[in-house]
Structure formats: structure tokens, C-alpha cells
XYZ file of C-alpha atoms in Angstrom:
593
model
C 0.189 0.154 -0.394
C 3.285 2.050 0.566
C 4.671 1.668 -2.353
C 1.515 2.757 -4.268
C 1.008 5.371 -2.220
C 4.539 6.615 -2.771
C 4.561 6.195 -6.928
C 1.282 8.316 -6.844
C 3.116 11.127 -4.899
C 6.102 10.433 -6.903
C 4.296 11.297 -9.676
C 2.284 14.076 -8.907
C 5.655 15.508 -7.700
C 7.492 14.957 -10.644
C 8.178 17.910 -13.522
C 6.304 17.937 -16.623
C 7.573 18.600 -20.342
C 10.939 20.252 -18.679
C 8.783 22.199 -15.871
C 10.822 22.999 -12.515
C 9.352 20.009 -9.953
C 6.331 20.364 -9.209
C 5.053 22.597 -5.736
C 1.721 22.944 -4.152
C -0.794 26.140 -4.955
C -1.183 26.747 -1.449
C 3.184 26.283 -0.562
C 3.730 29.322 -3.259
C 1.783 31.931 -2.495
C 2.413 31.109 1.159
C 6.354 31.384 0.454
C 5.911 34.689 -1.573
C 3.941 36.196 1.573
C 0.610 36.731 -0.491
C -1.367 34.176 1.444
C -0.782 33.277 5.187
C -0.410 29.683 6.494
C -3.933 30.150 8.454
C -6.177 31.468 5.327
C -4.561 28.528 3.275
C -5.493 25.924 5.987
C -9.188 27.313 5.680
C -9.436 26.976 2.338
C -8.157 23.803 1.905
C -10.791 22.848 4.490
C -13.798 24.331 2.092
C -11.469 22.877 -1.004
C -12.237 19.228 0.634
C -16.005 19.766 1.738
C -16.697 21.572 -1.771
C -14.467 19.696 -4.202
C -13.531 23.179 -5.895
C -10.204 23.807 -7.217
C -8.213 25.821 -4.755
C -7.492 28.422 -6.826
C -11.132 29.074 -7.109
C -11.573 29.265 -3.813
C -9.234 31.497 -2.972
C -10.238 33.478 -5.293
C -13.838 33.462 -4.888
C -13.626 34.235 -0.622
C -11.142 37.497 -1.735
C -7.824 35.383 0.550
C -6.249 36.349 -2.843
C -6.421 39.090 -6.180
C -6.386 36.679 -8.996
C -3.916 38.597 -10.978
C -1.612 38.038 -7.924
C -1.938 34.962 -8.168
C -1.379 34.269 -11.875
C 1.858 36.968 -11.364
C 2.731 34.692 -8.923
C 2.697 31.459 -10.776
C 4.424 33.232 -13.509
C 6.947 33.873 -11.471
C 7.727 30.667 -9.398
C 7.251 28.403 -12.353
C 7.744 30.301 -15.577
C 4.140 29.612 -17.129
C 3.349 32.863 -19.119
C 0.301 33.920 -18.522
C -2.227 35.243 -21.316
C -5.361 36.389 -22.100
C -7.611 33.992 -24.378
C -9.185 37.387 -25.660
C -6.551 38.793 -27.844
C -6.044 35.125 -29.210
C -7.483 34.224 -33.131
C -8.072 30.818 -31.834
C -8.380 28.129 -35.154
C -11.567 25.975 -34.752
C -9.560 22.747 -36.416
C -6.870 23.632 -32.622
C -9.818 24.221 -30.779
C -11.488 20.997 -31.637
C -7.418 19.063 -31.165
C -9.477 18.388 -27.118
C -13.021 17.259 -26.529
C -15.588 19.371 -25.457
C -16.144 17.117 -22.109
C -12.563 16.884 -21.446
C -12.079 21.177 -21.757
C -15.105 21.778 -19.914
C -14.591 18.853 -16.636
C -10.330 20.233 -16.782
C -10.937 23.890 -17.288
C -8.478 23.950 -20.481
C -8.586 25.106 -23.518
C -5.977 24.461 -27.107
C -4.925 28.287 -28.167
C -2.532 27.710 -30.522
C -0.802 24.013 -32.737
C 2.690 24.653 -33.807
C 4.376 21.665 -35.800
C 4.616 18.747 -32.698
C 3.711 21.830 -30.346
C 0.666 22.320 -28.096
C 0.048 25.221 -26.177
C -2.373 24.438 -23.481
C -4.711 27.181 -21.221
C -4.859 26.355 -17.961
C -7.011 27.364 -14.736
C -4.906 25.483 -12.872
C -1.113 25.126 -14.608
C 0.196 22.524 -12.090
C -2.356 19.954 -13.422
C 0.414 17.161 -14.435
C -2.785 14.898 -14.941
C -4.455 16.870 -16.632
C -1.678 18.333 -19.439
C -0.650 14.107 -19.415
C -4.002 13.032 -20.917
C -3.623 16.575 -23.350
C -0.148 14.870 -24.372
C -1.864 11.422 -24.852
C -5.343 12.421 -26.386
C -3.518 14.978 -29.042
C -0.118 12.883 -29.387
C 1.539 16.492 -29.200
C 4.190 18.034 -26.736
C 2.156 20.340 -24.188
C 3.128 23.868 -23.399
C 1.077 24.835 -20.478
C 0.597 28.656 -20.113
C -2.157 30.230 -17.706
C -5.649 31.844 -17.750
C -8.553 32.460 -15.718
C -11.823 30.652 -15.728
C -13.639 33.155 -16.755
C -11.508 33.535 -20.108
C -11.143 29.532 -20.330
C -15.553 29.607 -19.809
C -15.829 32.431 -22.838
C -13.334 30.315 -24.814
C -15.713 27.418 -24.134
C -19.013 29.231 -24.595
C -17.301 30.437 -28.588
C -16.448 27.228 -29.191
C -18.604 24.894 -28.254
C -22.020 26.633 -27.372
C -23.133 30.196 -25.680
C -24.105 27.646 -22.125
C -27.162 26.131 -21.382
C -29.768 27.510 -23.711
C -27.663 26.151 -26.064
C -26.855 23.020 -24.691
C -31.312 23.085 -24.384
C -31.761 23.754 -27.787
C -29.644 20.482 -28.264
C -32.232 18.600 -26.039
C -35.642 20.097 -27.469
C -34.317 19.010 -31.041
C -34.056 15.642 -30.058
C -37.075 15.626 -28.610
C -38.862 17.250 -31.588
C -37.070 14.475 -34.036
C -40.231 12.320 -33.976
C -42.979 12.356 -36.130
C -46.739 13.158 -34.976
C -50.051 14.715 -36.727
C -51.302 18.118 -36.332
C -53.718 17.090 -33.153
C -50.820 15.341 -31.039
C -48.515 18.125 -32.083
C -51.385 20.636 -30.423
C -51.451 18.719 -27.411
C -47.511 18.871 -27.280
C -47.341 21.768 -27.785
C -49.896 22.620 -24.437
C -48.158 20.245 -22.495
C -44.747 22.368 -23.092
C -45.821 25.333 -21.779
C -44.810 23.868 -18.697
C -42.618 21.171 -19.723
C -38.765 21.526 -18.435
C -37.084 22.067 -21.353
C -39.460 24.863 -23.045
C -39.241 26.410 -19.334
C -35.258 25.778 -18.783
C -34.687 27.281 -22.394
C -37.327 30.138 -22.299
C -35.372 31.376 -18.776
C -31.756 30.152 -20.141
C -32.184 32.508 -23.071
C -33.476 35.732 -21.022
C -30.566 34.953 -19.083
C -27.492 34.509 -21.950
C -29.152 37.838 -23.064
C -28.917 39.479 -19.737
C -25.078 38.252 -19.477
C -24.221 38.819 -22.764
C -25.714 42.659 -22.144
C -28.311 42.435 -24.840
C -30.943 45.571 -24.910
C -33.619 43.257 -26.972
C -34.034 39.965 -27.580
C -35.584 38.265 -31.103
C -37.387 34.894 -31.286
C -38.291 34.184 -34.938
C -40.303 31.492 -36.221
C -38.527 30.721 -40.200
C -39.572 28.193 -43.054
C -37.514 25.520 -40.964
C -36.336 26.014 -37.047
C -36.589 29.383 -35.041
C -33.951 31.583 -34.415
C -32.552 33.304 -31.444
C -31.334 36.707 -31.803
C -29.480 39.095 -28.994
C -29.096 42.969 -30.002
C -25.318 43.861 -28.532
C -24.352 47.626 -28.753
C -26.869 47.880 -31.096
C -26.759 45.565 -33.669
C -28.394 42.020 -33.956
C -26.219 38.914 -33.244
C -27.591 35.413 -33.924
C -26.597 33.008 -31.140
C -28.841 29.603 -31.239
C -31.624 27.893 -33.220
C -34.178 25.452 -32.469
C -37.026 23.125 -33.859
C -39.754 24.917 -35.545
C -42.416 22.739 -33.668
C -40.919 23.961 -30.575
C -41.637 27.411 -30.633
C -45.006 27.547 -29.497
C -44.353 25.946 -26.766
C -41.287 28.753 -25.686
C -43.762 31.424 -26.862
C -46.236 30.640 -24.710
C -44.295 30.224 -21.743
C -42.748 33.650 -22.619
C -46.605 34.965 -22.941
C -47.162 33.185 -19.444
C -44.245 35.034 -17.563
C -45.646 38.134 -18.949
C -49.307 37.511 -18.089
C -50.460 37.283 -21.896
C -53.456 35.320 -22.974
C -51.503 32.010 -24.297
C -54.742 30.996 -26.033
C -54.645 34.794 -28.664
C -52.692 33.690 -31.506
C -53.637 35.945 -33.992
C -53.049 38.797 -33.135
C -50.302 40.665 -31.404
C -50.006 41.432 -27.523
C -47.894 43.271 -25.511
C -47.057 42.102 -21.952
C -44.142 42.657 -19.009
C -41.993 41.030 -16.482
C -40.334 41.619 -13.575
C -37.679 39.526 -12.397
C -34.268 39.674 -9.781
C -31.397 37.303 -11.856
C -27.795 37.510 -9.808
C -29.329 40.070 -7.816
C -30.208 42.370 -10.470
C -33.227 43.908 -10.612
C -34.283 42.555 -14.427
C -37.756 44.754 -16.133
C -39.008 42.763 -19.745
C -40.740 44.307 -21.806
C -42.277 41.495 -23.907
C -44.346 42.026 -27.366
C -45.731 39.094 -29.936
C -46.254 39.084 -33.408
C -48.535 36.747 -35.563
C -46.951 35.705 -38.175
C -46.725 33.330 -41.397
C -44.368 30.780 -39.319
C -45.950 31.361 -36.017
C -45.714 34.003 -33.268
C -42.630 36.122 -32.846
C -41.577 37.045 -29.758
C -39.769 40.199 -28.933
C -38.265 40.975 -25.242
C -36.668 44.434 -24.600
C -34.407 44.374 -21.667
C -34.233 47.021 -18.957
C -31.829 46.668 -16.424
C -31.770 48.339 -13.396
C -28.149 49.344 -13.192
C -27.914 50.378 -16.478
C -27.891 54.245 -15.371
C -24.222 56.071 -16.449
C -22.176 58.022 -13.186
C -21.432 60.847 -14.754
C -22.111 62.897 -18.650
C -18.330 62.168 -19.010
C -18.818 58.161 -19.162
C -22.057 58.450 -21.612
C -19.237 60.052 -24.012
C -19.855 63.875 -23.955
C -16.179 65.740 -24.624
C -15.145 68.071 -21.652
C -16.758 71.508 -23.655
C -19.848 69.488 -23.967
C -20.343 68.695 -20.576
C -19.645 72.024 -19.536
C -22.532 73.546 -21.912
C -25.154 71.063 -20.830
C -24.353 71.218 -17.205
C -24.392 74.779 -17.939
C -27.916 74.623 -19.644
C -29.333 72.250 -16.275
C -28.643 74.876 -13.611
C -31.335 76.724 -15.318
C -34.120 77.122 -13.218
C -36.880 76.907 -15.702
C -37.004 76.338 -19.288
C -36.952 72.911 -21.564
C -34.164 70.432 -22.212
C -34.702 68.491 -25.293
C -32.740 65.585 -26.241
C -33.046 64.807 -29.876
C -32.748 61.687 -31.786
C -33.862 58.834 -34.057
C -34.612 55.025 -31.793
C -32.192 53.768 -29.623
C -29.656 56.596 -29.831
C -29.133 56.802 -26.083
C -31.442 59.570 -25.556
C -33.413 58.680 -22.930
C -29.732 57.632 -21.118
C -28.679 61.123 -21.240
C -31.714 62.177 -19.471
C -31.700 59.916 -17.079
C -27.906 60.907 -16.224
C -29.099 64.734 -15.756
C -31.338 64.145 -13.795
C -28.934 61.796 -11.520
C -26.780 65.078 -11.938
C -29.830 67.409 -10.216
C -31.170 64.609 -7.875
C -30.784 66.769 -4.558
C -32.998 66.545 -1.585
C -33.684 70.234 -2.275
C -35.158 69.277 -5.976
C -39.041 67.749 -6.553
C -38.460 65.576 -9.528
C -40.973 63.944 -10.955
C -41.697 61.584 -14.469
C -44.135 60.753 -16.554
C -42.629 57.883 -18.911
C -43.309 54.795 -21.088
C -42.172 52.876 -20.014
C -39.794 53.651 -17.016
C -36.774 52.276 -18.235
C -34.378 52.650 -14.790
C -35.349 53.225 -11.443
C -34.086 56.390 -9.463
C -34.062 56.733 -5.777
C -35.579 59.969 -4.310
C -37.625 60.506 -7.781
C -41.223 60.014 -8.497
C -41.776 58.138 -11.373
C -44.894 57.552 -13.070
C -45.979 54.387 -15.674
C -48.736 55.824 -18.710
C -51.853 53.459 -18.799
C -53.549 54.534 -21.858
C -56.344 51.691 -21.312
C -56.794 53.297 -17.854
C -56.973 56.991 -19.329
C -52.972 58.048 -17.459
C -51.563 59.763 -20.912
C -48.409 62.235 -21.458
C -51.038 65.389 -21.527
C -53.159 64.021 -18.402
C -50.080 62.883 -16.090
C -48.674 66.223 -16.974
C -51.456 68.111 -15.811
C -51.749 65.649 -12.590
C -48.316 66.959 -11.776
C -48.545 69.804 -12.113
C -50.092 70.023 -8.766
C -47.668 68.176 -7.355
C -45.623 70.571 -6.584
C -42.854 70.102 -8.678
C -39.350 71.873 -9.342
C -38.357 69.398 -12.244
C -40.005 67.431 -14.486
C -39.058 64.463 -17.294
C -41.592 63.873 -19.513
C -40.298 60.773 -21.140
C -41.696 62.025 -24.830
C -43.009 64.705 -27.067
C -45.568 63.243 -28.887
C -48.109 65.554 -29.924
C -49.501 68.566 -29.677
C -50.646 68.969 -26.714
C -47.745 67.210 -25.015
C -46.137 69.741 -26.038
C -48.071 72.914 -25.328
C -48.556 71.827 -21.606
C -44.338 70.697 -21.375
C -44.370 75.245 -23.018
C -46.731 75.684 -20.006
C -44.608 74.082 -17.578
C -41.319 76.384 -18.849
C -42.797 79.363 -18.612
C -43.949 78.549 -14.610
C -40.833 78.339 -13.649
C -39.944 74.800 -13.682
C -37.595 72.902 -15.504
C -38.950 70.172 -17.991
C -36.348 67.442 -19.766
C -37.657 65.238 -22.289
C -36.865 63.225 -25.648
C -37.878 63.861 -28.939
C -37.649 62.092 -32.559
C -35.806 64.544 -35.195
C -32.637 64.184 -36.892
C -30.719 66.927 -35.436
C -30.987 69.951 -33.008
C -32.196 72.206 -35.623
C -34.371 70.546 -36.458
C -36.151 70.105 -33.310
C -37.687 73.634 -32.969
C -38.571 73.337 -36.380
C -40.877 70.149 -35.986
C -42.361 71.813 -32.587
C -43.842 74.946 -34.400
C -44.998 72.544 -37.209
C -46.779 70.310 -34.206
C -48.703 73.828 -33.709
C -46.656 75.115 -31.014
C -46.579 78.970 -31.670
C -42.820 80.181 -32.593
C -42.802 82.843 -29.778
C -43.223 79.925 -27.053
C -41.030 77.344 -28.709
C -37.849 80.597 -28.734
C -38.754 81.357 -25.363
C -39.462 78.199 -23.742
C -36.614 76.270 -24.802
C -33.050 76.243 -23.271
C -31.248 73.360 -24.652
C -31.826 70.737 -27.318
C -29.038 67.705 -27.021
C -28.830 65.613 -30.637
C -26.892 62.445 -30.210
C -26.312 58.899 -31.499
C -24.604 56.010 -30.353
C -21.579 55.008 -31.953
C -19.999 51.762 -30.858
C -16.445 51.569 -29.134
C -13.302 50.512 -30.913
C -12.631 47.126 -28.175
C -10.332 47.202 -26.254
C -9.240 43.684 -25.810
C -7.886 43.620 -29.851
C -7.634 47.096 -30.468
C -4.864 47.819 -33.064
C -3.578 51.083 -35.039
C -2.929 51.591 -38.560
C -2.084 54.524 -40.508
C -2.999 56.568 -42.642
C -2.041 58.705 -45.692
C -1.075 62.152 -45.572
C -4.029 63.437 -47.493
C -6.704 61.265 -45.473
C -5.175 62.537 -42.246
C -5.179 66.194 -43.203
C -8.838 66.182 -44.487
C -9.742 64.516 -41.309
C -7.770 67.331 -39.321
C -9.367 70.235 -40.890
C -12.768 69.577 -39.634
C -10.613 68.724 -35.662
C -7.369 70.870 -35.896
C -7.270 70.969 -32.136
C -7.913 67.109 -31.327
C -5.822 65.786 -34.632
C -2.716 68.010 -33.599
C -2.618 66.373 -30.055
C -3.577 62.523 -31.278
C -0.739 63.201 -33.872
C 1.542 64.181 -31.224
C 0.615 61.630 -28.945
C 0.704 58.355 -31.579
C 1.495 59.830 -34.949
C -1.367 59.508 -37.919
C -3.074 56.495 -37.244
C -6.629 55.340 -36.069
C -7.460 52.744 -33.872
C -9.596 49.439 -35.303
C -10.624 46.410 -33.538
C -9.416 43.323 -34.895
C -11.905 40.608 -33.602
C -11.512 38.784 -30.164
C -13.996 36.217 -28.064
C -14.644 39.704 -25.496
C -15.857 41.150 -28.359
C -17.932 38.759 -30.631
C -14.941 39.471 -33.549
C -17.465 42.457 -34.289
C -14.524 44.361 -33.138
C -16.040 46.900 -30.802
C -16.952 46.646 -27.385
C -19.947 48.876 -26.035
C -21.134 52.251 -27.504
C -20.612 56.105 -26.953
C -21.974 59.203 -27.395
C -21.385 61.669 -29.694
C -23.658 64.814 -29.910
C -24.378 68.492 -30.665
C -25.397 70.734 -27.969
C -27.242 73.926 -29.221
C -27.982 76.237 -26.443
C -31.072 78.433 -27.333
C -30.310 82.025 -27.029
C -29.856 85.132 -29.051
C -29.921 85.073 -32.991
C -32.267 81.829 -32.627
C -34.301 82.770 -30.766
C -34.673 85.183 -33.530
C -34.618 82.990 -35.969
C -37.154 80.661 -34.524
C -39.514 83.395 -34.062
C -39.498 84.381 -38.034
C -40.369 81.308 -38.957
C -36.701 79.763 -40.343
C -35.662 76.977 -41.657
C -33.564 74.243 -39.578
C -30.475 75.145 -42.301
C -30.330 78.843 -41.132
C -30.940 78.237 -37.590
C -27.939 75.703 -37.618
C -25.566 77.957 -39.395
C -26.277 79.985 -36.326
C -25.715 77.481 -33.835
C -22.244 77.017 -34.906
C -21.231 80.075 -34.952
C -22.375 80.364 -31.921
C -19.761 77.270 -30.889
C -21.956 74.385 -31.506
C -20.011 71.431 -32.418
C -21.929 69.426 -35.243
C -22.690 66.021 -35.140
C -20.845 64.937 -37.610
C -17.386 66.793 -36.258
C -18.187 65.662 -33.124
C -18.000 62.327 -34.552
C -15.058 62.974 -36.199
C -13.125 63.943 -32.624
C -14.080 60.358 -31.219
C -12.276 59.044 -34.489
C -9.198 61.257 -34.205
C -9.682 60.113 -30.500
C -9.674 56.157 -31.318
C -12.687 55.596 -29.780
C -14.434 54.288 -31.902
C -13.025 53.685 -36.179
C -14.516 55.976 -39.526
C -16.662 53.320 -41.061
C -18.622 52.761 -37.848
C -18.887 57.186 -37.731
C -20.454 56.286 -41.429
C -23.006 53.786 -40.772
C -24.527 56.180 -37.679
C -24.816 60.407 -38.922
C -23.585 61.882 -42.394
C -19.721 62.345 -42.806
C -18.589 65.302 -44.465
C -18.043 64.736 -48.121
C -14.472 65.799 -47.680
C -13.845 62.931 -45.769
C -17.035 60.223 -47.174
C -15.114 58.322 -49.335
C -12.548 57.096 -47.154
């Protein structure tokens, strides 16, 4: 018995493939004063109880910082630490090691060179896993260190996005048998509360939240049901499942949203409030009958979505100053203008955060209430009960508010009440659907509001768009020719000069990696134009001048046009030229880039 034990200990201690003799993780961390002996003993006890890896326990318990632990292992063992997001892994290499082994042992193959395989490992001291990979692949193994999260991301990309993908496979197998239409209808009704349909619907939603999606589209096609997430404004297909399972998943979502599951011929709307990973999530569900079945669209509203400051939204310093000055006015209307999905509401919420103090009474009326703000009275419209924007505004007037936010000015009645609020000493914030700042003033008059009322009540218009930001994990710089650089420089000379001094005549772009879903972009930022309505602009509005004349006067008064602000974001390396061209009209001088 002792001989077997000694042999096992010798095997565990031997140096794999030229590495230094193996030391235990705990010993390394204690010897380098990163961990105390007492904390190590406690972690080992937890390891025996849970069966988890020691490294995972140390990090989850807050006993060791993950980066510090990896740095110590890198130094002591001579095993390099890598960031998997920066690797483009060939599918052929990823398939060299079976999925079950990869998931069970927290490893991932990332590179093959002749007879050697570079293997990312969450536990680089796992000699047995390296031996098994060498036997499986017939290649010598070079271990590198990667975090659990990075390995999970790689597994999700190459073997499926997570539970939803696995459940989709499960229901696909179950849906394989032939049945009559009557039997299929009975199955659909039974599946509404069946484990696979319930779990698949829940997994689709949970994975969408994890992926930072703003919307989920569940769309029946001619041969299957396609699931797409809108991430950073762009739709991405994430999974498919059999067409005859679609009604069960759609019905499950309708049950969650309090909708009529028997009604499949008419569009319906519903709402779900849930708590996921400690965060309150509000889902707005809409169904639409199509020729292949019901399409479900889910808008995800997250309680943690509010940005802390205007700077974090992407406004440049000079525009932050202009907007904060406007927010200091005790009365008037501040409009956020732009198309749907341009970040208008987020800008207003961030402005409310800036204004929210115990001395101010703030009331909002919205459809829907997207984020909850402590200290602010928020009202949800309910047209069926007669609570419209206009009716809600009349009631709010009797609540002694200092500041009112109207979710959207949609008609003449709402516009006139908002103007009345502003004229009686209130600060009003609202959104408006126009393509630029000058157009908002003209549109208000076209809706029937008297020009003199628009000119005297509206103080500031913020027109904006959202552009995707270059992914910081796979960003690269590239040189542009002198003529192109000079064209861009002429539009934003001061920013161009600073950028040129910092990194030369270069732009930035993303190559594509796992962190950004190979898109080259991660997150979005605002480009904007902020027009303060005063002096010449007020006179032009009262005269009924066209938007072009108002815009020209605004530029003379210091407004940076939307496209020029976008040019600045390109020169700063925040976004790239092609992305800018997708969201606004790029000036002709650079339009062919």
C-alpha cells in the first residue's frame, strides 16, 4: 500500500515536459507572502467540503487577488500568463481536445506549432490534465495560465453559448419524431410548462442579460426558430431550435408576461419583473403573429444601466460644460433629440442623477419607466386607464415639482403642456424624434406650438447618436495617408494635433476577439451636438426660419455639429471611420474613406 502511495506522490511531484519540479499552489502563495498559513488551511478545508479547485476558492473567498496569484505562478514556475481574448483560435485547434475534457479540466488548446500544443490552463499545476492532453493529441504540451472566466468565454464561443445552446440541442432531439397535427397541438400545450421549454425560455433570457443584450428576438422561420440578441445596437444570431418547439417557448414567455396564451392571431404586449444574479430586470414583451408562428421580442431594461456621469456617456469636456450650465437654469425645456435607440433617455436619466438633490422635487412620466432612480417620483403611463402623457402632466402640475421629465413629446397637446410648465418656472426634460438639434425647434412649431413660445421656453437641445467603441482587448493602430489625415485634421484641428503628437497619423480599430464577439467593438458611446437657444437663434425661430439657418447660427455660437463630434471620436481612437459613417452623414471631404 505504501509503495502505491509513494508512486502516486512521485508522479504528482515530477516535472512535466521540462518544467521545474512541481510545487503546490498553496506553498507558492505562502512562501511569497501573498497568503497566510491560516488562510491556506481554511481554504483547504473548504476545498475538501466543496471539491472545487483551490485557486477558485482562494479567489472567491477574497483571500487572494486573481491577477496577483497568476503573477506569482508565472514567476515561480516560469509559466506565462496569457489573455485569451487577444488570441484568434483556429477551430481546428479548438477541436483537438474533446469538449467534455475541456469543460471538466478547465483547459483550452489555443495554438499548435508542428508537434507542440499551447494549452491554456486555469490550474497550471495539474500534471494529470497535461499528460491526458498529450496522450489525446499526440502532441507535446506547453502550458500557459488563463483565468476561469477567459476559459469559460472560449468554451462558450467554440462549443456553445451556454445552457441555452445545450437545451436547444435537447429539445431538438425530443422534437425529432413524427406526429399528427392534433398530437402536436396537445404536445404544444403540455410543453408550455414542461421542463425543456421552461428552461430554454429562462436560459435565453439569462444569457441575453449576461451578454449585455438590449433586445431578444425569437423568430420562427420556415425550418426552425432563430434567436438573436441585439448587442451594442447590432443583432447577432446566438442559437436555433426546431420550429415545432417554437409555440411552447413563445407560450412560456407569454405566461411569464401575463399574456393570453390562447390568443395567437393578434399582437400582444406584456411585462415581466424578475431578479437575476442580484439585479432587478424588467422585460417588456411583444408578440406578433407571422406566417410561421408567433414572433416574440423582449426589451431588457436593467436597473444597473444608469451611467454615473455625463463624461461616462461619451460627451467631450466642452459639451459637458455646456450641458451642465443648461441644467443650472431653474426653468425652461431641455430636449434630447435623435432617432430610436440613440441614447436619448439615458442622457436624460444621467441629467436627472446630476440634478437629484434633497432640495429638489423631481417627477417623471414615462412609457416605460426604464430605470428606477431613488429620490425621484416616477410615473408609468397607462393609456387603457386614461393616464396619457398629457393627463399625467396635468396631474403632476398639482404635485409642486421643481423638475419634470416627460418621456417623449409625441403630440401638440403634450408639447403645449410642457411649454406651460417651463413658462411657469419649472425645468422640463424630454425627448424628441428629430435628426438634429435645429430640426427639433422647427418640428415643435410644425406641431402647432407658437414660434414665440418655442423660442422663449426651449433653452437647450441635445441631438445625439450612439457609435460602437473600438474593443480595448483587440485594438490595433494603423497608419493613414497624409491626404486623408489632413482632411480629418481640418475638421477637428485641435484634437487631431494632440492625437498626432501622441501616436502619429494613425487611427484605431478592433481585430475581433472573444470579448467583443469578433466584431471589433465593445460598448457604445455618444456623439452629440448641443445647441443653446439664445440670441440669434431665438430670433430665427420666431421668424419661422428653416433648420439650415438655425444650425448655421448655432455653429457660429460655438455648437459642434454631430458629424464633427464623431470625427473627434475617431481621431481620439474611440471609434473607427466606418462605424461613424453608419450612424451619421460624414462630411464629403472624408466621405470616401
